[in-house]
mmCIF file of C-alpha atoms in Angstrom:
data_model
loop_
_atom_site.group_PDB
_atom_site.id
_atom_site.type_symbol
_atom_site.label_atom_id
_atom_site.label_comp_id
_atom_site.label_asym_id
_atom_site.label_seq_id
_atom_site.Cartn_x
_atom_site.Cartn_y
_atom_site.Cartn_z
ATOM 1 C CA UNK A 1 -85.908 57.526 -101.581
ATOM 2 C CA UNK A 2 -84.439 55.137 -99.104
ATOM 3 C CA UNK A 3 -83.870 55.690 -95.267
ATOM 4 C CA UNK A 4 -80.550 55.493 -93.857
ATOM 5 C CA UNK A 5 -79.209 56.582 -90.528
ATOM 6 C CA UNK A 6 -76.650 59.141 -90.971
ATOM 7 C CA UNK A 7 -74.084 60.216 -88.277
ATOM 8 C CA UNK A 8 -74.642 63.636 -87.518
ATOM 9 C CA UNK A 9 -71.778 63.336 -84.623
ATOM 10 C CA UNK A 10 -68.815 61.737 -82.991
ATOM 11 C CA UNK A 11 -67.392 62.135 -79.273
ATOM 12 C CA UNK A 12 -65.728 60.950 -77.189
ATOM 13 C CA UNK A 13 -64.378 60.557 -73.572
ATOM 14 C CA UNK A 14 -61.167 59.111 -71.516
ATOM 15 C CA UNK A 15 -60.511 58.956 -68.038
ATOM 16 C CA UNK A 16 -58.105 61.812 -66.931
ATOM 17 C CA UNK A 17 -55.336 59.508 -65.489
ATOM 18 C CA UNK A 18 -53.020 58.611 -68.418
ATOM 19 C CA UNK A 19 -50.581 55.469 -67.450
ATOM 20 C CA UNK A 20 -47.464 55.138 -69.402
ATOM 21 C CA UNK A 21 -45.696 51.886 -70.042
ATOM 22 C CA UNK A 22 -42.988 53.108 -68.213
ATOM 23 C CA UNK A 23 -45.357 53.142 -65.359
ATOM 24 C CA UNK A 24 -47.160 50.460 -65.523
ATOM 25 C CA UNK A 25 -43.796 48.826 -65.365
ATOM 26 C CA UNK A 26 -43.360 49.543 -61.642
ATOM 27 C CA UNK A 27 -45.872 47.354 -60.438
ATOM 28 C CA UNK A 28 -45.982 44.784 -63.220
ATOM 29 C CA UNK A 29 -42.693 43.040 -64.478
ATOM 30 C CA UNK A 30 -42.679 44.063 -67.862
ATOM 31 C CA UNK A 31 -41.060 47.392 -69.823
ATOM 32 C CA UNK A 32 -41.713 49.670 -72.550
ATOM 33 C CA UNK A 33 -40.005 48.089 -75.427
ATOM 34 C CA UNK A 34 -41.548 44.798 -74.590
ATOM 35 C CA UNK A 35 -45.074 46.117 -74.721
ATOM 36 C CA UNK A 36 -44.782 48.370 -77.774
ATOM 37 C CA UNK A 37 -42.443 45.836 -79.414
ATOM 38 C CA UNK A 38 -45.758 43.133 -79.342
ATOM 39 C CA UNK A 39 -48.530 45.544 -79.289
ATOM 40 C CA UNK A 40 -48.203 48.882 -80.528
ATOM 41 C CA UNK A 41 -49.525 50.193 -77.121
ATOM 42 C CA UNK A 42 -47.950 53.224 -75.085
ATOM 43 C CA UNK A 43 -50.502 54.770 -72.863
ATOM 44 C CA UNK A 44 -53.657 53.705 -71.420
ATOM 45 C CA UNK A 45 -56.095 55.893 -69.731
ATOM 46 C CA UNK A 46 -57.120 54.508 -66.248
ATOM 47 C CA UNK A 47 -60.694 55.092 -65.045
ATOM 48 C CA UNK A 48 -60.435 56.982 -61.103
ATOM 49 C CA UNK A 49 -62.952 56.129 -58.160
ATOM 50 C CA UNK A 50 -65.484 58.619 -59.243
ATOM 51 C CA UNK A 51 -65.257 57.324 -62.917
ATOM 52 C CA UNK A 52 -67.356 55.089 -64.465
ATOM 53 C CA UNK A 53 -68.746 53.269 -67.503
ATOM 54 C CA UNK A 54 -72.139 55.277 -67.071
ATOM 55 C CA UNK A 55 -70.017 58.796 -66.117
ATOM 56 C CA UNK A 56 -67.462 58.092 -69.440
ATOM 57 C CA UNK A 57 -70.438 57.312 -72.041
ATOM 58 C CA UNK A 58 -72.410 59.908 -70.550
ATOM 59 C CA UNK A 59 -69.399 62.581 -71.180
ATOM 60 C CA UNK A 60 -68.738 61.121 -74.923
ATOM 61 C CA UNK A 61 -72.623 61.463 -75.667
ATOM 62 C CA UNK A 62 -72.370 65.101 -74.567
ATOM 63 C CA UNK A 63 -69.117 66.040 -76.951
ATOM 64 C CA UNK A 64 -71.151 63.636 -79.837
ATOM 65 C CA UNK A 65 -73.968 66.310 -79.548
ATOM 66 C CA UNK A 66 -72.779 68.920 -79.435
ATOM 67 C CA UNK A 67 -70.419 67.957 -82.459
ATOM 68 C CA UNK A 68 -74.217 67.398 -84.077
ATOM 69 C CA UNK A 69 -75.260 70.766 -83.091
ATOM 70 C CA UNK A 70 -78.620 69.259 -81.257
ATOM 71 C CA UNK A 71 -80.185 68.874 -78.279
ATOM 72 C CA UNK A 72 -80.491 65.832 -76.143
ATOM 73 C CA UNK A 73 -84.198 65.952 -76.022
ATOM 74 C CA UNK A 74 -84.323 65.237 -79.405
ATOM 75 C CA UNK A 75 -82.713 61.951 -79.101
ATOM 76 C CA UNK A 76 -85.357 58.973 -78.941
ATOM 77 C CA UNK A 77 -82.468 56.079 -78.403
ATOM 78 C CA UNK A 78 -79.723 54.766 -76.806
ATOM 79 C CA UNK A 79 -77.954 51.696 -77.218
ATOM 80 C CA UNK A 80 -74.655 50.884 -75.464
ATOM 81 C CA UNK A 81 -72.827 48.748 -75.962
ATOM 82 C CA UNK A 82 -70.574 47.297 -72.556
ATOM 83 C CA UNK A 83 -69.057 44.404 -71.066
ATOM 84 C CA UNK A 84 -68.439 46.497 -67.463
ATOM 85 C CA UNK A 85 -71.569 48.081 -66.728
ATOM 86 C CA UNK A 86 -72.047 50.185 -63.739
ATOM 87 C CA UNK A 87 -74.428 47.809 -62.521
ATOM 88 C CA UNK A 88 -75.829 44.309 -63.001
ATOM 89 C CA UNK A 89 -79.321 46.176 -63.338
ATOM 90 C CA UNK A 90 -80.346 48.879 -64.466
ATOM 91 C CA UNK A 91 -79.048 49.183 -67.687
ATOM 92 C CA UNK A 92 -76.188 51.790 -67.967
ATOM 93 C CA UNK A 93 -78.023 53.012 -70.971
ATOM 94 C CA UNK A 94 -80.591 54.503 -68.602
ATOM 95 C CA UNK A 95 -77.974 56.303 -66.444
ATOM 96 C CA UNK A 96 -76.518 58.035 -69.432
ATOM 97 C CA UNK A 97 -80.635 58.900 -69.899
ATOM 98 C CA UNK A 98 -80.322 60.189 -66.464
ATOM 99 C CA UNK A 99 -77.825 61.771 -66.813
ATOM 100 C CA UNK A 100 -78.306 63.982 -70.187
ATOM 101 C CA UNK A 101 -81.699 64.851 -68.776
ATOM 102 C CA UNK A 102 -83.671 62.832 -71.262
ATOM 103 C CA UNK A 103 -87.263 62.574 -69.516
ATOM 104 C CA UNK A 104 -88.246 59.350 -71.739
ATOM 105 C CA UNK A 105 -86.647 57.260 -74.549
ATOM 106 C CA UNK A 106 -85.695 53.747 -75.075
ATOM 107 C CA UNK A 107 -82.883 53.148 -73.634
ATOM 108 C CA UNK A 108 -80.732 49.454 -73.363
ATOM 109 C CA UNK A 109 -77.687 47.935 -73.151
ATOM 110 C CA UNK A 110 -75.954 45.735 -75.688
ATOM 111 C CA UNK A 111 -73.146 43.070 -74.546
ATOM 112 C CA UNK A 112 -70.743 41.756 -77.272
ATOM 113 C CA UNK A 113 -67.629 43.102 -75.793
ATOM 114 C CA UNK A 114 -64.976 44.263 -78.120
ATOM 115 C CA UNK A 115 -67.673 43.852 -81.047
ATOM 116 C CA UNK A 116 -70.191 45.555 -78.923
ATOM 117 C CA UNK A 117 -70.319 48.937 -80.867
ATOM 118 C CA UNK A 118 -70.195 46.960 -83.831
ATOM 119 C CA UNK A 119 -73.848 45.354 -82.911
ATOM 120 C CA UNK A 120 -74.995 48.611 -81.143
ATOM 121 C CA UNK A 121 -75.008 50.274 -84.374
ATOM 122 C CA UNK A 122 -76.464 47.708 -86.162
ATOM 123 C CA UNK A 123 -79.366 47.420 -83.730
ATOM 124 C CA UNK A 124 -79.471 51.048 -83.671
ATOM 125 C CA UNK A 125 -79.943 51.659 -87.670
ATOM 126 C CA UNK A 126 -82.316 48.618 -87.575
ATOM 127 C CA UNK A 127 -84.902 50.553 -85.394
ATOM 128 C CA UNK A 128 -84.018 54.301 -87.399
ATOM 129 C CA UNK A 129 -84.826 52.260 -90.777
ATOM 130 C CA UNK A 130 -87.920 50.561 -89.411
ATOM 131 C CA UNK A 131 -89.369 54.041 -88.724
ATOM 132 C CA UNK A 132 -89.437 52.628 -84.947
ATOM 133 C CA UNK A 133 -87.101 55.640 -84.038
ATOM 134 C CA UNK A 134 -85.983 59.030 -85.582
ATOM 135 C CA UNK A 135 -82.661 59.852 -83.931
ATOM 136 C CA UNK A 136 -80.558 57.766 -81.719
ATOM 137 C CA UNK A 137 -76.744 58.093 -79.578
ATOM 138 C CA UNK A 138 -74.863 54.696 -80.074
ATOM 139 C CA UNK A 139 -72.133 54.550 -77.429
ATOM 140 C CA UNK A 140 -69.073 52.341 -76.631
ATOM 141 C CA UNK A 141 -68.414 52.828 -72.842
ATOM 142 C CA UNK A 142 -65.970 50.627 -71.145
ATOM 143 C CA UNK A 143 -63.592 50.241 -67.653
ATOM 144 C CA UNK A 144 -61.670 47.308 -68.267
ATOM 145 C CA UNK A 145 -59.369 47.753 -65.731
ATOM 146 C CA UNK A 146 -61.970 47.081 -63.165
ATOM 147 C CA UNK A 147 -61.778 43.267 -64.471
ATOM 148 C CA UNK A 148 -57.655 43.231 -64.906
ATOM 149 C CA UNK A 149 -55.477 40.540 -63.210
ATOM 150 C CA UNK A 150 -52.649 43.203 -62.270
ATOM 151 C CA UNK A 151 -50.554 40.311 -61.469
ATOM 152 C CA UNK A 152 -50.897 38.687 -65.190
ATOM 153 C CA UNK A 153 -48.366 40.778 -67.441
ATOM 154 C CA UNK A 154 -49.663 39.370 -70.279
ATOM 155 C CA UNK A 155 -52.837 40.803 -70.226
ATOM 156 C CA UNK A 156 -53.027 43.684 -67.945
ATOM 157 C CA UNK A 157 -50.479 45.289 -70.135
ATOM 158 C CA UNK A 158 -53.039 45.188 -73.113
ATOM 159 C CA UNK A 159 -56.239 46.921 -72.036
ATOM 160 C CA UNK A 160 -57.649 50.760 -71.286
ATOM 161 C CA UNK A 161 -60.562 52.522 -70.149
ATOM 162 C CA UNK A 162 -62.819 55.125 -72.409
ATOM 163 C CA UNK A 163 -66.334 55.768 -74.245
ATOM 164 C CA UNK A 164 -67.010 56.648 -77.678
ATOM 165 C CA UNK A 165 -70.469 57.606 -78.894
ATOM 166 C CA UNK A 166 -71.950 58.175 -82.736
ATOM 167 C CA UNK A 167 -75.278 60.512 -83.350
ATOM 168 C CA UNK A 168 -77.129 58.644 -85.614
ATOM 169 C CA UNK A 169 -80.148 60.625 -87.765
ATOM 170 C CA UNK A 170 -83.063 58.556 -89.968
ATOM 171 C CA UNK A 171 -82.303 60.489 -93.050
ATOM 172 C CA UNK A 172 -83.853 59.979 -96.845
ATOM 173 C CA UNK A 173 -81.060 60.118 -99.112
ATOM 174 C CA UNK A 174 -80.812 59.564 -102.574
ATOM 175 C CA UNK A 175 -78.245 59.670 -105.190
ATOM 176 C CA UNK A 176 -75.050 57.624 -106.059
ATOM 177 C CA UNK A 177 -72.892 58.363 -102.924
ATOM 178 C CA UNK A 178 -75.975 58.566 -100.323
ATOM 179 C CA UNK A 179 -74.480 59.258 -96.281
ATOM 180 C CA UNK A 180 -75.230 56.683 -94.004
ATOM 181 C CA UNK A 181 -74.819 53.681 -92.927
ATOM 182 C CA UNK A 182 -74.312 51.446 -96.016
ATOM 183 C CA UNK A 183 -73.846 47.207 -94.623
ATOM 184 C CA UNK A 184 -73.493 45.344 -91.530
ATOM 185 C CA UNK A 185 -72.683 42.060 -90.911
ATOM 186 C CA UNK A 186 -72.074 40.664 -87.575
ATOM 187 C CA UNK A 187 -70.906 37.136 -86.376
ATOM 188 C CA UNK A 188 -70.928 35.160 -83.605
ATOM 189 C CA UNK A 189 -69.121 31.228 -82.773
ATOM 190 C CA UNK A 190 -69.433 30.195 -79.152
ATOM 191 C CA UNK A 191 -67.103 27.671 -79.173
ATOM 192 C CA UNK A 192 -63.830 29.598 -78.808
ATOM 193 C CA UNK A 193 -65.264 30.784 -75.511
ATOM 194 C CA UNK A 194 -62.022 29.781 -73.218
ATOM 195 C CA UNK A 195 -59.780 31.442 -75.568
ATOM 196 C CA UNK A 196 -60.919 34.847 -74.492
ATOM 197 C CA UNK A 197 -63.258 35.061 -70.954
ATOM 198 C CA UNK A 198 -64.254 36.634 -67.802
ATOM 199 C CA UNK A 199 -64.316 34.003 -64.816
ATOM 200 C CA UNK A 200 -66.367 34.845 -62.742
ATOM 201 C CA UNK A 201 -70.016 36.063 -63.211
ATOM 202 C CA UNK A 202 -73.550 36.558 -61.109
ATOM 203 C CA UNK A 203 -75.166 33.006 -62.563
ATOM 204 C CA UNK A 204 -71.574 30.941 -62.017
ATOM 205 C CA UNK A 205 -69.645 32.085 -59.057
ATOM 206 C CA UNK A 206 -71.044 35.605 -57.621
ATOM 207 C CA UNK A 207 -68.208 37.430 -58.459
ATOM 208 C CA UNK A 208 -67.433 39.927 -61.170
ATOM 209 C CA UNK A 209 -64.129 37.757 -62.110
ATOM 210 C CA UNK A 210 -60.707 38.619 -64.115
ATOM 211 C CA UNK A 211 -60.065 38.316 -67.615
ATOM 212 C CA UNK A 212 -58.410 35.950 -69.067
ATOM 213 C CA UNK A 213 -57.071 35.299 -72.595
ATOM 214 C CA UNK A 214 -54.516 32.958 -75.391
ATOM 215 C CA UNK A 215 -53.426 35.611 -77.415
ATOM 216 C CA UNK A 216 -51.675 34.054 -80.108
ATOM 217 C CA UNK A 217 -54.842 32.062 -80.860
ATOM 218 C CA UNK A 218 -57.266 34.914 -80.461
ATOM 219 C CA UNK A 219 -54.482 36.767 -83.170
ATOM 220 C CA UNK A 220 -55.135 33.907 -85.672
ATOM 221 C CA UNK A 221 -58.472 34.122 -85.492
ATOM 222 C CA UNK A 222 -58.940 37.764 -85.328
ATOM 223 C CA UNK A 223 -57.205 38.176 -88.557
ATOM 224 C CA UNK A 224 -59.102 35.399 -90.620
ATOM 225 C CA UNK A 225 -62.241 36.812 -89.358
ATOM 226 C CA UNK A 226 -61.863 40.286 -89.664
ATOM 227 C CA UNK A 227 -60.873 40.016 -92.976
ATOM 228 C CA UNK A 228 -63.368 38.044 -94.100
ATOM 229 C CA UNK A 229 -66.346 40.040 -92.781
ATOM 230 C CA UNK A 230 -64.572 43.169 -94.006
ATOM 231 C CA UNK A 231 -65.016 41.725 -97.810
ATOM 232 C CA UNK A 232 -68.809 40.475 -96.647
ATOM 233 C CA UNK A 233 -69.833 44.077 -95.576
ATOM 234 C CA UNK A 234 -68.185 45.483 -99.069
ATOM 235 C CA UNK A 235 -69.292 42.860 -100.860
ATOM 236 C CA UNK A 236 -72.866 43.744 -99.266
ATOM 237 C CA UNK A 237 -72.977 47.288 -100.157
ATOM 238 C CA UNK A 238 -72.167 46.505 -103.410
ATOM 239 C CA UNK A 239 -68.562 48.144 -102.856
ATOM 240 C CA UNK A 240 -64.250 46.450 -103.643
ATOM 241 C CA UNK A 241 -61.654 47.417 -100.667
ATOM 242 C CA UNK A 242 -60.462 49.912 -102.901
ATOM 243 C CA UNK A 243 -63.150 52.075 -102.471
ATOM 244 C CA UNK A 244 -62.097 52.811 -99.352
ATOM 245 C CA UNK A 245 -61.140 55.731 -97.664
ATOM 246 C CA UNK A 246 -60.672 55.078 -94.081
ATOM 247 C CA UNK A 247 -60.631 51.653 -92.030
ATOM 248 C CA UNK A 248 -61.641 52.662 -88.479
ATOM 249 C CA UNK A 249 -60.758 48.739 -86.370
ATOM 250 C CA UNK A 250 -61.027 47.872 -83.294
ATOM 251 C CA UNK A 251 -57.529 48.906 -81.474
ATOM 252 C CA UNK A 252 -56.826 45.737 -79.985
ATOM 253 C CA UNK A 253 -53.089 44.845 -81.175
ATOM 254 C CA UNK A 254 -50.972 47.392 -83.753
ATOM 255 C CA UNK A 255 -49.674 43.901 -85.486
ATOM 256 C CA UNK A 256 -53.401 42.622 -86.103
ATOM 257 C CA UNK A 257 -54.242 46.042 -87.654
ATOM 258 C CA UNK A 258 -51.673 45.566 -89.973
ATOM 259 C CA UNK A 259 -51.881 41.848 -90.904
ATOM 260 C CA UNK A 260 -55.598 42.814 -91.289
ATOM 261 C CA UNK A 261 -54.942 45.760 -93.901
ATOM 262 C CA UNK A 262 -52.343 43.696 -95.612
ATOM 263 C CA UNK A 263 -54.397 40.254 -95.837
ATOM 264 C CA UNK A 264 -57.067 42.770 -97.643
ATOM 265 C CA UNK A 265 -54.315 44.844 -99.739
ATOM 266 C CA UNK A 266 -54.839 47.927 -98.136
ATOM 267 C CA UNK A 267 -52.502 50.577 -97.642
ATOM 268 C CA UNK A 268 -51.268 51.507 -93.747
ATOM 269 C CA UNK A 269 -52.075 54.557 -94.482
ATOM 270 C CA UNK A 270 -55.703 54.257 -94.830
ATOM 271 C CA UNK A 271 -55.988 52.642 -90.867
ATOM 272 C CA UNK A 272 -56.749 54.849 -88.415
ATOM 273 C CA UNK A 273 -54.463 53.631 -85.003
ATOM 274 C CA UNK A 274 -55.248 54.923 -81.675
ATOM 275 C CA UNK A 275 -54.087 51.911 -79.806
ATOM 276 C CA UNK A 276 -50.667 53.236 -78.970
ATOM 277 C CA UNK A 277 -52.321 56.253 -77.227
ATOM 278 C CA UNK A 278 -55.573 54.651 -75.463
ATOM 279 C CA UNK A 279 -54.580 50.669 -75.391
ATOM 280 C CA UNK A 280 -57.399 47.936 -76.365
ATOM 281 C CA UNK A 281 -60.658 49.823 -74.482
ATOM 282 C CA UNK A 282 -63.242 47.044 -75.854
ATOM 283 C CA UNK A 283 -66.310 48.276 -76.817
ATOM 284 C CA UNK A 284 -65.176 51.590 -76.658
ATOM 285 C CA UNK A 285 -62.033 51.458 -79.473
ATOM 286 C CA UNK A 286 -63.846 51.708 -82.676
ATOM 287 C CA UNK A 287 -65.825 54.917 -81.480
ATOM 288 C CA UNK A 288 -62.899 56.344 -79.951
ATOM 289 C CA UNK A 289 -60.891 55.849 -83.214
ATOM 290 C CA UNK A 290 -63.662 57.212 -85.152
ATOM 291 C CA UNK A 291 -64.012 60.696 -83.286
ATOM 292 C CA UNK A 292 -60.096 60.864 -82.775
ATOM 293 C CA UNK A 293 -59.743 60.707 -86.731
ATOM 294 C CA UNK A 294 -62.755 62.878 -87.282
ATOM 295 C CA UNK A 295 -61.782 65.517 -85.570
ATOM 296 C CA UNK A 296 -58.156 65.572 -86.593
ATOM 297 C CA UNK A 297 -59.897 66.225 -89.788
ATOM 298 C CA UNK A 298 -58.821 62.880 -91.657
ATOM 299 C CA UNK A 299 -62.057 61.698 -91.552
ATOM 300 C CA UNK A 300 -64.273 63.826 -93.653
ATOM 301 C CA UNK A 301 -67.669 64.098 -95.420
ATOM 302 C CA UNK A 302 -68.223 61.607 -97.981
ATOM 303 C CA UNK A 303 -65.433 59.768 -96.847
ATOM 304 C CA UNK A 304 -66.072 55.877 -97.325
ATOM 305 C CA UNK A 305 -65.129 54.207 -93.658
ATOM 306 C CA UNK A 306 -65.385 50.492 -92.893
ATOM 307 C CA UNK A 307 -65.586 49.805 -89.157
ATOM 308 C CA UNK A 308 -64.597 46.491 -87.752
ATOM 309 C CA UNK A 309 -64.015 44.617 -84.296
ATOM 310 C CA UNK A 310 -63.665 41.286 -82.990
ATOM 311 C CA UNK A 311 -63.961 40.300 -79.208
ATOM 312 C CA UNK A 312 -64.694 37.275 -76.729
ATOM 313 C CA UNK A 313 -67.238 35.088 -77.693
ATOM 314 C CA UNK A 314 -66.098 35.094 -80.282
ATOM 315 C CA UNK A 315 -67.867 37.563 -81.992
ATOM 316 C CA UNK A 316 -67.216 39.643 -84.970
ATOM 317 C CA UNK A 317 -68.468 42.302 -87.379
ATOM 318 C CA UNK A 318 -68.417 45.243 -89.542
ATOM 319 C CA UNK A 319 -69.994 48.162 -90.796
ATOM 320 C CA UNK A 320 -70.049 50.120 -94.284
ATOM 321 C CA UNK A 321 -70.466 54.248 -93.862
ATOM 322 C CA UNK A 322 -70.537 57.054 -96.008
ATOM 323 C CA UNK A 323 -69.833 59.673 -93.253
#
């Protein structure tokens, strides 16, 4: 038999202010049919004062088990993956702990931004395999708007706040279609660094910083690269792109979704979109894709899924799942 960590559970959590384009327009010079004409995006969920990174993953790792049907005591590890934690130190990881009453687990964060769930899940089923841990919550937390220029339409427009969080299980499976998680493959090129940024930060200038970003190179790049470690993670698990049920991406831009499925020959139909409804939430987007489509009931057992993000860095990567 062979291990593999098997999602028992998806949740997930938005803030309870919900910002239309229409809006958003009133304090930014920009309108609906410009946004959705370039992005796909609608809505955006904006965290409040008393809502945070560590208060939205905690509430999506509450709906993910419940969705398992287990308790939080049973869960041995958490890995979350943020680029807006609630603090420099501690990790946010151990307020979620805190939070779902966990008395002692490992418990850390992960920062890759919007591939940040990507490597949280790949660290997670690492660990499960390795017999290191038996059952673990990988979450995607995120309040991006806490790092927005509200004065730059270009990006301000493009970004939301949320948490998404998978129950993983160290299962032995067997047979030709065995659950789990199947490939990963994750990338990383620190040279494009000024294409997509933060600048500010504790080691460089003491402050938290804005975000900043050349979208029409990050598109070129995020297309090429997706792509690409799309067919790796296939190509890894021994699996073509037509054995594909579902492509859960990243929900950065609805016209990089689409170049993305077409560059691979995939049909629309088969990519789950939330980024009209919840805007580009980072780390949280894949997770919150993957628990909107799962409990819509498109996503279903023994469905094949490929799961894919890019973010600043850059970095890059994708997962194979049976769910």
């Amino acid at each position: 038999m062979t291990v593999r960590s098997v999602i028992l559970g998806t949740g997930s959590a938005l803030p309870a202010q919900r910002v239309s384009n229409a809006e958003l327009a009133e304090r930014v010079d920009t309108s609906d049919e410009w946004i959705v004409e370039r992005t796909g995006i609608r809505f955006r969920h904006i965290a409040g004062p008393e809502e945070t990174t560590g208060t939205l993953a905690a509430d999506a790792a509450r709906a993910a088990l419940e969705s398992a049907g287990i308790e939080a005591s049973s869960i041995d590890l958490i890995v979350l993956a943020t680029a807006t934690p609630d603090q420099t130190f501690p990790a946010t990881a151990t307020r979620v702990q805190n939070a779902l009453g966990i008395l002692d687990c490992v418990a850390f964060d992960v920062a890759a931004v919007c591939s940040g769930f990507l490597y949280a899940v790949q660290v997670a089923d690492s660990m499960l395999r390795a017999g290191v841990h038996r059952r673990a919550l990988v979450i995607g937390a995120e309040t991006f708007s806490r790092l927005l220029d509200w004065e730059d339409r270009t990006t301000c427009v493009l970004f939301g706040d949320g948490a998404g969080a998978i129950v993983l299980d160290a299962q032995d499976v067997e047979g030709a279609a065995p659950q789990g998680i199947l490939a990963t493959k994750l990338h990383a090129d620190g040279r494009y660094n000024d294409l997509l940024y933060v600048d500010g930060g504790v080691s460089t200038t003491g402050t938290v910083g804005k975000l900043r970003m050349k979208g029409r190179e990050v598109f070129r790049h995020a297309v090429t690269n997706l792509a690409a470690v799309m067919q790796e993670s296939l190509a890894a698990a021994g699996l073509q792109p037509s054995d594909v049920d579902w492509v859960v991406p990243h929900q950065a831009n609805a016209r990089i979704l689409d170049a993305t499925a077409r560059k691979l020959d995939l049909a629309a139909e088969k990519v789950i979109v939330t980024v009209d409804r919840h805007a580009n939430t980072s780390a949280a987007s894949v997770p919150l894709a993957l628990d909107a489509a799962v409990r819509d009931g498109r996503i279903k057992r023994g469905d094949l899924l490929v799961l894919e993000a890019m973010g600043g860095g850059f970095t890059w990567g994708a997962a194979v799942v049976r769910f």
